[in-house]
Short mmCIF file of N, CA, C and O in Angstrom, two decimals:
data_model
loop_
_atom_site.label_atom_id
_atom_site.label_comp_id
_atom_site.label_asym_id
_atom_site.label_seq_id
_atom_site.Cartn_x
_atom_site.Cartn_y
_atom_site.Cartn_z
N GLN A 1 410.58 216.59 159.88
CA GLN A 1 412.04 216.85 160.76
C GLN A 1 412.87 215.61 160.53
O GLN A 1 412.45 214.20 160.24
N VAL A 2 414.18 215.69 160.37
CA VAL A 2 415.35 215.03 160.60
C VAL A 2 416.05 214.97 161.79
O VAL A 2 416.71 216.09 161.93
N GLN A 3 416.59 214.17 162.48
CA GLN A 3 417.06 214.06 163.52
C GLN A 3 418.68 213.31 163.27
O GLN A 3 418.92 212.21 162.44
N LEU A 4 419.57 213.95 163.36
CA LEU A 4 420.99 213.64 163.25
C LEU A 4 421.84 213.39 164.73
O LEU A 4 421.87 214.47 165.38
N VAL A 5 422.44 212.06 164.62
CA VAL A 5 423.29 211.69 165.93
C VAL A 5 424.59 211.40 165.20
O VAL A 5 424.79 210.41 164.66
N GLU A 6 425.55 212.13 166.07
CA GLU A 6 427.16 211.62 165.45
C GLU A 6 427.85 210.85 166.33
O GLU A 6 427.27 211.07 167.58
N SER A 7 428.93 210.25 166.04
CA SER A 7 429.58 209.73 166.86
C SER A 7 430.72 209.34 166.14
O SER A 7 431.05 209.37 165.08
N GLY A 8 431.95 208.93 167.06
CA GLY A 8 433.42 208.41 166.67
C GLY A 8 434.19 209.69 166.76
O GLY A 8 435.21 209.31 166.30
N GLY A 9 434.12 210.87 167.16
CA GLY A 9 435.35 211.65 167.13
C GLY A 9 436.38 211.23 168.21
O GLY A 9 435.86 210.25 168.92
N GLY A 10 437.25 211.93 168.35
CA GLY A 10 438.29 211.55 169.68
C GLY A 10 439.45 212.23 169.17
O GLY A 10 439.49 213.03 168.36
N LEU A 11 440.52 212.02 170.15
CA LEU A 11 442.04 212.38 169.64
C LEU A 11 442.95 211.29 169.13
O LEU A 11 442.79 210.36 169.47
N VAL A 12 443.65 211.69 168.50
CA VAL A 12 444.44 210.87 167.37
C VAL A 12 445.53 211.39 167.06
O VAL A 12 445.77 212.77 166.93
N GLN A 13 446.96 210.62 167.05
CA GLN A 13 448.06 211.31 166.47
C GLN A 13 448.04 211.55 164.97
O GLN A 13 447.19 210.78 164.47
N ALA A 14 448.88 212.43 164.36
CA ALA A 14 448.98 212.70 162.90
C ALA A 14 449.42 211.43 162.45
O ALA A 14 450.24 210.87 163.04
N GLY A 15 448.69 211.08 161.35
CA GLY A 15 448.85 209.82 160.39
C GLY A 15 447.96 208.95 160.65
O GLY A 15 447.69 208.04 160.28
N GLY A 16 447.19 209.37 161.75
CA GLY A 16 445.86 208.17 162.46
C GLY A 16 444.80 208.37 161.56
O GLY A 16 444.97 209.05 160.74
N SER A 17 443.82 207.38 162.12
CA SER A 17 442.47 207.42 161.47
C SER A 17 441.53 207.55 162.45
O SER A 17 441.60 206.94 163.84
N LEU A 18 440.28 207.96 161.86
CA LEU A 18 439.25 207.99 162.76
C LEU A 18 437.79 207.77 161.79
O LEU A 18 438.15 208.12 160.63
N ARG A 19 436.77 206.97 162.29
CA ARG A 19 435.66 206.79 161.31
C ARG A 19 434.66 207.71 162.60
O ARG A 19 434.09 207.26 163.48
N LEU A 20 434.00 208.60 161.54
CA LEU A 20 432.68 209.22 162.11
C LEU A 20 431.43 208.48 161.64
O LEU A 20 431.34 208.37 160.16
N SER A 21 430.48 208.42 162.57
CA SER A 21 429.04 208.19 162.11
C SER A 21 428.16 209.12 162.15
O SER A 21 428.26 210.03 163.10
N CYS A 22 427.11 209.10 161.16
CA CYS A 22 425.88 209.56 161.42
C CYS A 22 424.67 209.04 161.27
O CYS A 22 424.38 208.98 160.17
N ALA A 23 423.69 208.76 162.17
CA ALA A 23 422.61 208.18 161.97
C ALA A 23 421.39 209.02 161.87
O ALA A 23 421.03 209.92 162.63
N ALA A 24 420.72 208.88 160.81
CA ALA A 24 419.70 209.98 160.58
C ALA A 24 418.63 209.06 161.04
O ALA A 24 418.11 207.88 160.78
N SER A 25 417.38 209.78 161.65
CA SER A 25 416.08 209.33 161.91
C SER A 25 415.06 210.33 161.71
O SER A 25 415.29 211.49 161.07
N GLY A 26 413.72 209.90 161.54
CA GLY A 26 412.56 211.03 161.56
C GLY A 26 411.94 210.73 159.68
O GLY A 26 412.00 209.60 159.32
N ARG A 27 411.91 211.86 159.12
CA ARG A 27 411.50 211.78 158.10
C ARG A 27 412.75 211.57 156.79
O ARG A 27 413.11 212.58 155.71
N THR A 28 413.10 210.59 157.02
CA THR A 28 414.59 210.36 156.02
C THR A 28 414.11 210.05 154.78
O THR A 28 414.97 210.10 153.83
N PHE A 29 412.95 209.62 154.38
CA PHE A 29 412.44 209.45 153.10
C PHE A 29 412.56 210.52 152.20
O PHE A 29 412.73 210.52 150.99
N SER A 30 412.74 211.87 153.11
CA SER A 30 412.87 213.17 152.38
C SER A 30 414.33 213.77 152.03
O SER A 30 414.25 214.89 151.69
N LEU A 31 415.13 212.69 152.34
CA LEU A 31 416.53 213.26 152.31
C LEU A 31 417.00 213.70 150.86
O LEU A 31 416.66 212.76 149.73
N TYR A 32 417.67 214.71 150.44
CA TYR A 32 418.33 215.17 149.10
C TYR A 32 419.65 214.70 149.11
O TYR A 32 420.30 214.28 148.25
N ALA A 33 420.35 215.29 150.33
CA ALA A 33 421.64 215.20 150.32
C ALA A 33 422.04 215.20 151.56
O ALA A 33 421.29 215.68 152.74
N MET A 34 423.44 214.62 152.49
CA MET A 34 423.89 214.70 153.49
C MET A 34 425.06 215.01 153.25
O MET A 34 426.12 214.77 152.36
N GLY A 35 426.08 216.08 154.60
CA GLY A 35 427.00 216.21 154.26
C GLY A 35 427.93 216.09 155.69
O GLY A 35 427.17 216.17 156.53
N TRP A 36 429.13 216.02 155.63
CA TRP A 36 429.95 216.33 156.66
C TRP A 36 430.71 217.87 156.66
O TRP A 36 431.55 218.20 155.38
N PHE A 37 430.96 218.45 157.80
CA PHE A 37 431.12 219.98 157.58
C PHE A 37 432.13 219.86 159.12
O PHE A 37 432.00 219.12 159.87
N ARG A 38 432.93 220.70 159.08
CA ARG A 38 434.00 221.00 160.11
C ARG A 38 433.82 222.56 160.17
O ARG A 38 433.91 223.50 159.50
N GLN A 39 434.23 222.96 161.61
CA GLN A 39 434.40 224.13 161.89
C GLN A 39 435.83 224.17 163.06
O GLN A 39 435.67 223.81 164.33
N ALA A 40 436.51 224.98 162.66
CA ALA A 40 438.03 225.16 163.76
C ALA A 40 437.47 226.41 164.37
O ALA A 40 436.87 227.22 163.87
N PRO A 41 438.21 226.67 165.29
CA PRO A 41 438.19 227.81 166.40
C PRO A 41 438.76 229.08 165.02
O PRO A 41 439.55 228.92 164.53
N VAL A 42 437.77 230.18 165.11
CA VAL A 42 438.03 231.50 164.58
C VAL A 42 437.78 231.12 163.07
O VAL A 42 438.27 231.97 162.48
N LYS A 43 437.60 230.15 162.73
CA LYS A 43 437.08 229.61 161.45
C LYS A 43 435.80 229.33 160.79
O LYS A 43 434.76 228.96 161.83
N GLU A 44 435.34 229.58 159.80
CA GLU A 44 434.16 229.39 159.30
C GLU A 44 433.99 227.80 159.16
O GLU A 44 434.82 227.25 159.04
N ARG A 45 432.51 227.56 159.06
CA ARG A 45 432.46 226.19 158.91
C ARG A 45 432.35 225.94 157.31
O ARG A 45 432.09 226.72 156.66
N GLU A 46 433.16 224.72 157.02
CA GLU A 46 433.35 224.35 155.77
C GLU A 46 432.80 222.98 155.50
O GLU A 46 432.91 221.94 156.31
N LEU A 47 432.56 222.70 154.15
CA LEU A 47 432.19 221.68 153.88
C LEU A 47 433.22 220.56 153.77
O LEU A 47 434.29 221.22 152.74
N VAL A 48 433.06 219.45 153.88
CA VAL A 48 434.30 218.29 153.93
C VAL A 48 434.09 217.67 152.87
O VAL A 48 434.90 217.05 152.06
N ALA A 49 432.65 216.94 152.92
CA ALA A 49 432.41 215.94 152.08
C ALA A 49 430.60 215.68 151.96
O ALA A 49 430.36 216.05 153.24
N ALA A 50 430.54 215.36 150.82
CA ALA A 50 428.84 215.49 150.77
C ALA A 50 428.46 214.48 149.83
O ALA A 50 429.21 213.93 148.82
N ILE A 51 427.15 213.81 150.16
CA ILE A 51 426.56 212.80 149.17
C ILE A 51 425.24 212.97 148.63
O ILE A 51 424.37 213.47 149.54
N ARG A 52 424.88 212.92 147.36
CA ARG A 52 423.31 213.07 147.26
C ARG A 52 422.77 211.40 147.57
O ARG A 52 423.57 210.69 146.81
N TRP A 53 421.60 211.79 148.31
CA TRP A 53 421.14 210.40 148.72
C TRP A 53 420.39 209.75 147.48
O TRP A 53 420.64 208.43 147.35
N SER A 54 419.89 210.16 146.49
CA SER A 54 419.54 209.27 145.50
C SER A 54 420.58 209.49 144.44
O SER A 54 420.74 210.47 143.70
N GLY A 55 421.20 208.25 143.91
CA GLY A 55 421.97 208.29 142.75
C GLY A 55 423.64 208.11 143.42
O GLY A 55 424.36 207.74 142.66
N GLY A 56 423.92 208.79 144.48
CA GLY A 56 425.06 208.60 145.22
C GLY A 56 426.03 209.47 144.78
O GLY A 56 427.41 208.96 145.14
N ALA A 57 426.27 210.66 144.23
CA ALA A 57 426.97 211.30 143.89
C ALA A 57 427.73 211.86 145.09
O ALA A 57 427.12 212.24 145.79
N THR A 58 429.23 211.96 144.82
CA THR A 58 429.73 212.54 146.13
C THR A 58 430.73 213.65 145.70
O THR A 58 431.08 213.98 144.69
N TYR A 59 431.14 214.52 146.93
CA TYR A 59 432.10 215.67 146.69
C TYR A 59 433.00 215.63 147.67
O TYR A 59 432.49 215.27 149.08
N TYR A 60 434.16 215.83 147.41
CA TYR A 60 435.03 216.29 148.77
C TYR A 60 435.81 217.53 148.56
O TYR A 60 436.14 217.91 147.48
N ALA A 61 436.20 218.22 149.64
CA ALA A 61 437.00 219.27 149.57
C ALA A 61 438.50 218.69 149.29
O ALA A 61 438.82 217.64 149.52
N ASP A 62 438.84 219.81 148.57
CA ASP A 62 440.21 219.31 147.97
C ASP A 62 441.32 219.04 149.08
O ASP A 62 442.24 218.14 149.05
N SER A 63 440.88 219.42 150.42
CA SER A 63 442.00 219.40 151.31
C SER A 63 441.87 218.08 152.18
O SER A 63 442.75 217.52 152.64
N VAL A 64 440.69 217.25 151.66
CA VAL A 64 440.92 215.74 151.96
C VAL A 64 440.52 214.78 151.17
O VAL A 64 440.52 213.52 151.33
N LYS A 65 440.68 215.26 149.66
CA LYS A 65 440.85 214.17 148.93
C LYS A 65 441.84 213.28 148.77
O LYS A 65 443.20 213.81 149.00
N GLY A 66 441.68 211.91 148.57
CA GLY A 66 442.48 210.84 148.65
C GLY A 66 442.70 210.51 150.32
O GLY A 66 443.45 209.27 150.35
N ARG A 67 442.12 211.30 151.18
CA ARG A 67 442.57 210.58 152.65
C ARG A 67 441.37 210.32 153.30
O ARG A 67 440.99 209.72 154.26
N PHE A 68 439.85 211.33 152.92
CA PHE A 68 438.78 210.89 153.60
C PHE A 68 437.68 210.15 152.57
O PHE A 68 437.84 210.48 151.61
N THR A 69 436.82 209.26 153.03
CA THR A 69 436.01 208.59 152.23
C THR A 69 434.67 208.90 152.82
O THR A 69 434.68 208.21 154.48
N LEU A 70 433.68 209.12 152.42
CA LEU A 70 432.29 209.33 152.70
C LEU A 70 431.70 207.93 152.20
O LEU A 70 431.65 207.69 150.95
N SER A 71 430.86 207.27 153.21
CA SER A 71 429.75 206.00 152.53
C SER A 71 428.68 206.23 153.38
O SER A 71 428.45 207.17 154.18
N ARG A 72 427.70 205.29 152.95
CA ARG A 72 426.22 205.20 153.74
C ARG A 72 426.06 203.72 153.54
O ARG A 72 426.24 203.10 152.73
N ASP A 73 425.09 203.68 154.62
CA ASP A 73 423.99 202.41 154.69
C ASP A 73 422.78 202.95 154.47
O ASP A 73 422.18 203.19 155.59
N ASN A 74 422.33 202.53 153.51
CA ASN A 74 420.69 203.12 153.09
C ASN A 74 419.97 202.34 154.14
O ASN A 74 418.85 202.95 154.74
N GLY A 75 419.93 201.37 154.22
CA GLY A 75 418.94 200.34 155.23
C GLY A 75 419.22 200.98 156.69
O GLY A 75 418.01 201.08 157.37
N LYS A 76 420.16 201.73 157.11
CA LYS A 76 420.42 202.16 158.41
C LYS A 76 420.17 203.65 158.64
O LYS A 76 420.43 204.37 159.37
N ASN A 77 420.16 204.19 157.21
CA ASN A 77 419.76 205.32 157.14
C ASN A 77 421.18 206.41 157.65
O ASN A 77 421.09 207.39 158.84
N THR A 78 422.39 205.73 157.90
CA THR A 78 423.75 206.32 158.34
C THR A 78 424.71 206.36 157.22
O THR A 78 424.93 205.69 156.52
N MET A 79 425.35 207.78 157.61
CA MET A 79 426.53 208.01 156.98
C MET A 79 427.86 207.96 157.64
O MET A 79 427.71 208.19 159.10
N TYR A 80 428.69 207.58 156.69
CA TYR A 80 430.04 207.62 157.25
C TYR A 80 431.15 208.35 157.06
O TYR A 80 430.96 208.75 155.65
N LEU A 81 432.28 208.79 157.58
CA LEU A 81 433.18 209.58 157.28
C LEU A 81 434.67 208.54 157.61
O LEU A 81 434.85 209.00 158.84
N GLN A 82 435.14 208.12 156.84
CA GLN A 82 436.50 207.52 157.33
C GLN A 82 437.69 208.41 156.69
O GLN A 82 437.73 208.89 155.78
N MET A 83 438.40 208.76 158.00
CA MET A 83 439.50 209.67 157.92
C MET A 83 441.01 209.00 158.06
O MET A 83 441.08 208.81 159.09
N ASN A 84 441.58 209.04 157.27
CA ASN A 84 442.91 208.57 157.31
C ASN A 84 443.80 209.60 156.89
O ASN A 84 443.62 210.70 156.44
N SER A 85 445.03 209.06 157.47
CA SER A 85 446.32 210.49 157.20
C SER A 85 445.73 211.50 157.81
O SER A 85 446.28 212.60 157.30
N LEU A 86 445.82 211.38 158.85
CA LEU A 86 445.00 212.76 159.70
C LEU A 86 446.06 213.74 159.85
O LEU A 86 447.10 213.38 160.26
N LYS A 87 445.68 214.96 159.73
CA LYS A 87 446.82 216.04 159.95
C LYS A 87 446.20 216.98 161.19
O LYS A 87 445.11 216.91 161.40
N PRO A 88 447.26 217.65 161.84
CA PRO A 88 446.76 218.63 162.70
C PRO A 88 445.87 219.56 162.19
O PRO A 88 444.87 219.97 163.24
N ASP A 89 445.88 219.85 161.05
CA ASP A 89 444.92 220.83 160.60
C ASP A 89 443.53 220.30 159.99
O ASP A 89 442.67 221.06 159.98
N ASP A 90 443.34 219.24 160.19
CA ASP A 90 441.80 218.57 160.35
C ASP A 90 441.28 218.85 161.93
O ASP A 90 440.26 218.19 161.70
N THR A 91 441.99 219.20 162.77
CA THR A 91 441.45 219.36 164.30
C THR A 91 440.19 220.36 164.14
O THR A 91 440.09 221.41 163.52
N ALA A 92 439.01 220.01 164.39
CA ALA A 92 437.73 220.85 164.35
C ALA A 92 436.82 220.04 165.10
O ALA A 92 436.76 218.94 165.24
N VAL A 93 435.74 220.51 165.16
CA VAL A 93 434.18 220.22 165.13
C VAL A 93 433.69 219.99 164.31
O VAL A 93 433.47 220.53 163.06
N TYR A 94 433.28 218.48 163.89
CA TYR A 94 432.88 217.85 162.78
C TYR A 94 431.21 217.62 163.01
O TYR A 94 430.91 216.97 164.10
N TYR A 95 430.58 218.20 162.03
CA TYR A 95 429.17 217.87 162.10
C TYR A 95 428.44 217.40 160.80
O TYR A 95 429.04 217.54 159.63
N CYS A 96 427.50 216.49 160.98
CA CYS A 96 426.84 216.18 159.67
C CYS A 96 425.59 216.83 159.69
O CYS A 96 424.89 217.44 160.66
N ALA A 97 425.09 217.11 158.46
CA ALA A 97 423.82 217.68 158.22
C ALA A 97 423.31 217.08 156.98
O ALA A 97 423.46 216.41 156.22
N ALA A 98 421.77 217.50 157.05
CA ALA A 98 420.89 216.94 155.97
C ALA A 98 420.28 218.05 155.22
O ALA A 98 419.67 219.04 155.97
N LEU A 99 420.08 217.86 153.83
CA LEU A 99 419.40 218.63 153.13
C LEU A 99 417.98 217.95 152.54
O LEU A 99 418.15 216.75 152.01
N VAL A 100 416.82 218.60 152.87
CA VAL A 100 415.78 217.88 152.04
C VAL A 100 415.36 218.64 151.15
O VAL A 100 414.24 217.86 150.03
N ASP A 101 415.58 219.90 150.77
CA ASP A 101 414.93 220.73 149.57
C ASP A 101 415.84 220.47 148.34
O ASP A 101 416.98 220.89 148.51
N PRO A 102 415.49 219.74 147.18
CA PRO A 102 416.28 219.63 146.25
C PRO A 102 416.77 220.98 145.46
O PRO A 102 417.41 220.88 144.68
N ASN A 103 415.88 221.84 145.70
CA ASN A 103 416.14 223.20 144.84
C ASN A 103 417.41 224.12 145.78
O ASN A 103 417.53 225.24 145.15
N ARG A 104 417.94 223.45 146.72
CA ARG A 104 419.06 224.33 147.15
C ARG A 104 420.28 223.53 146.96
O ARG A 104 420.40 222.24 146.60
N GLY A 105 421.27 224.13 146.59
CA GLY A 105 422.50 223.74 146.12
C GLY A 105 423.02 222.95 147.35
O GLY A 105 423.24 223.16 148.50
N TRP A 106 423.53 221.61 147.06
CA TRP A 106 423.92 220.66 148.15
C TRP A 106 425.34 220.94 148.48
O TRP A 106 425.87 220.18 149.31
N LEU A 107 426.16 221.38 147.59
CA LEU A 107 427.32 221.82 148.11
C LEU A 107 427.37 223.36 148.90
O LEU A 107 428.65 223.66 149.13
N LEU A 108 426.59 223.92 149.31
CA LEU A 108 426.40 225.01 150.18
C LEU A 108 426.14 224.80 151.71
O LEU A 108 424.94 224.32 151.97
N VAL A 109 427.21 225.46 152.43
CA VAL A 109 426.82 225.31 153.97
C VAL A 109 425.18 225.75 154.37
O VAL A 109 424.83 225.10 154.94
N THR A 110 424.97 226.76 153.69
CA THR A 110 423.84 227.29 153.97
C THR A 110 422.47 226.62 153.52
O THR A 110 421.46 226.97 154.04
N SER A 111 422.55 225.53 152.76
CA SER A 111 421.78 224.95 152.21
C SER A 111 420.93 223.86 152.99
O SER A 111 419.87 223.63 153.10
N TYR A 112 421.77 223.46 154.21
CA TYR A 112 421.19 222.45 154.99
C TYR A 112 420.47 222.69 156.04
O TYR A 112 420.44 223.70 156.74
N ASN A 113 419.31 222.06 156.20
CA ASN A 113 418.18 222.20 157.19
C ASN A 113 418.76 221.50 158.57
O ASN A 113 418.11 222.29 159.42
N TYR A 114 418.98 220.58 158.35
CA TYR A 114 419.12 219.88 160.02
C TYR A 114 420.57 219.58 160.14
O TYR A 114 421.47 219.10 159.22
N TRP A 115 421.04 219.52 161.55
CA TRP A 115 422.42 219.47 161.78
C TRP A 115 422.62 218.72 162.99
O TRP A 115 421.64 218.57 163.85
N GLY A 116 423.41 218.15 163.25
CA GLY A 116 423.95 217.00 164.29
C GLY A 116 424.50 217.90 165.24
O GLY A 116 424.64 219.02 165.08
N GLN A 117 424.69 217.51 166.72
CA GLN A 117 425.34 218.24 167.39
C GLN A 117 426.57 218.32 167.40
O GLN A 117 427.37 219.31 168.26
N GLY A 118 427.47 217.68 166.69
CA GLY A 118 428.82 217.94 166.23
C GLY A 118 429.79 216.91 167.24
O GLY A 118 429.28 216.61 168.19
N THR A 119 431.02 216.65 166.86
CA THR A 119 431.82 215.53 167.48
C THR A 119 433.08 216.43 167.29
O THR A 119 433.39 216.60 166.07
N GLN A 120 434.13 216.45 168.41
CA GLN A 120 435.42 216.74 168.33
C GLN A 120 436.36 215.93 167.66
O GLN A 120 436.42 214.76 168.13
N VAL A 121 437.29 216.51 166.55
CA VAL A 121 438.31 215.58 166.24
C VAL A 121 439.53 216.26 166.77
O VAL A 121 439.56 217.34 166.17
N THR A 122 440.69 215.56 167.25
CA THR A 122 441.79 216.50 167.82
C THR A 122 442.48 215.82 167.01
O THR A 122 442.91 214.44 167.51
N VAL A 123 443.89 216.46 166.40
CA VAL A 123 444.92 215.48 165.89
C VAL A 123 446.09 216.20 166.49
O VAL A 123 446.53 217.46 165.89
N SER A 124 446.89 215.88 167.03
CA SER A 124 448.18 216.11 167.70
C SER A 124 449.00 215.50 166.74
O SER A 124 449.20 214.68 165.97
N SER A 125 450.00 216.68 166.68
CA SER A 125 451.24 216.45 165.90
C SER A 125 452.40 215.80 166.71
O SER A 125 452.08 215.22 167.96
#
């Protein structure tokens, strides 16, 4: 089991910044990848950014490239999402998730085994 706790959401004006954190605990030695996802009302959950825990390969959705940066602190088993130049379209509940099975595609929402509780990000215009 892997437990995930997110923090850092909130309300910000367009153009502002927020940093999300996701602390992992439990069987963290089994991590294959971690990701940030978001879900806006009446929309499907989508992958925002992800990282392969071994090697550090990263992925960003086109909609956030150049604005969001994913980073991690291996010693703390914590992942961060620095979000700059926020837009109203970024408003959503943001979730972090962990994948432990290396045979699953790390860019697929349905591959992820463990999920955090979600944190609301609201960007006002």
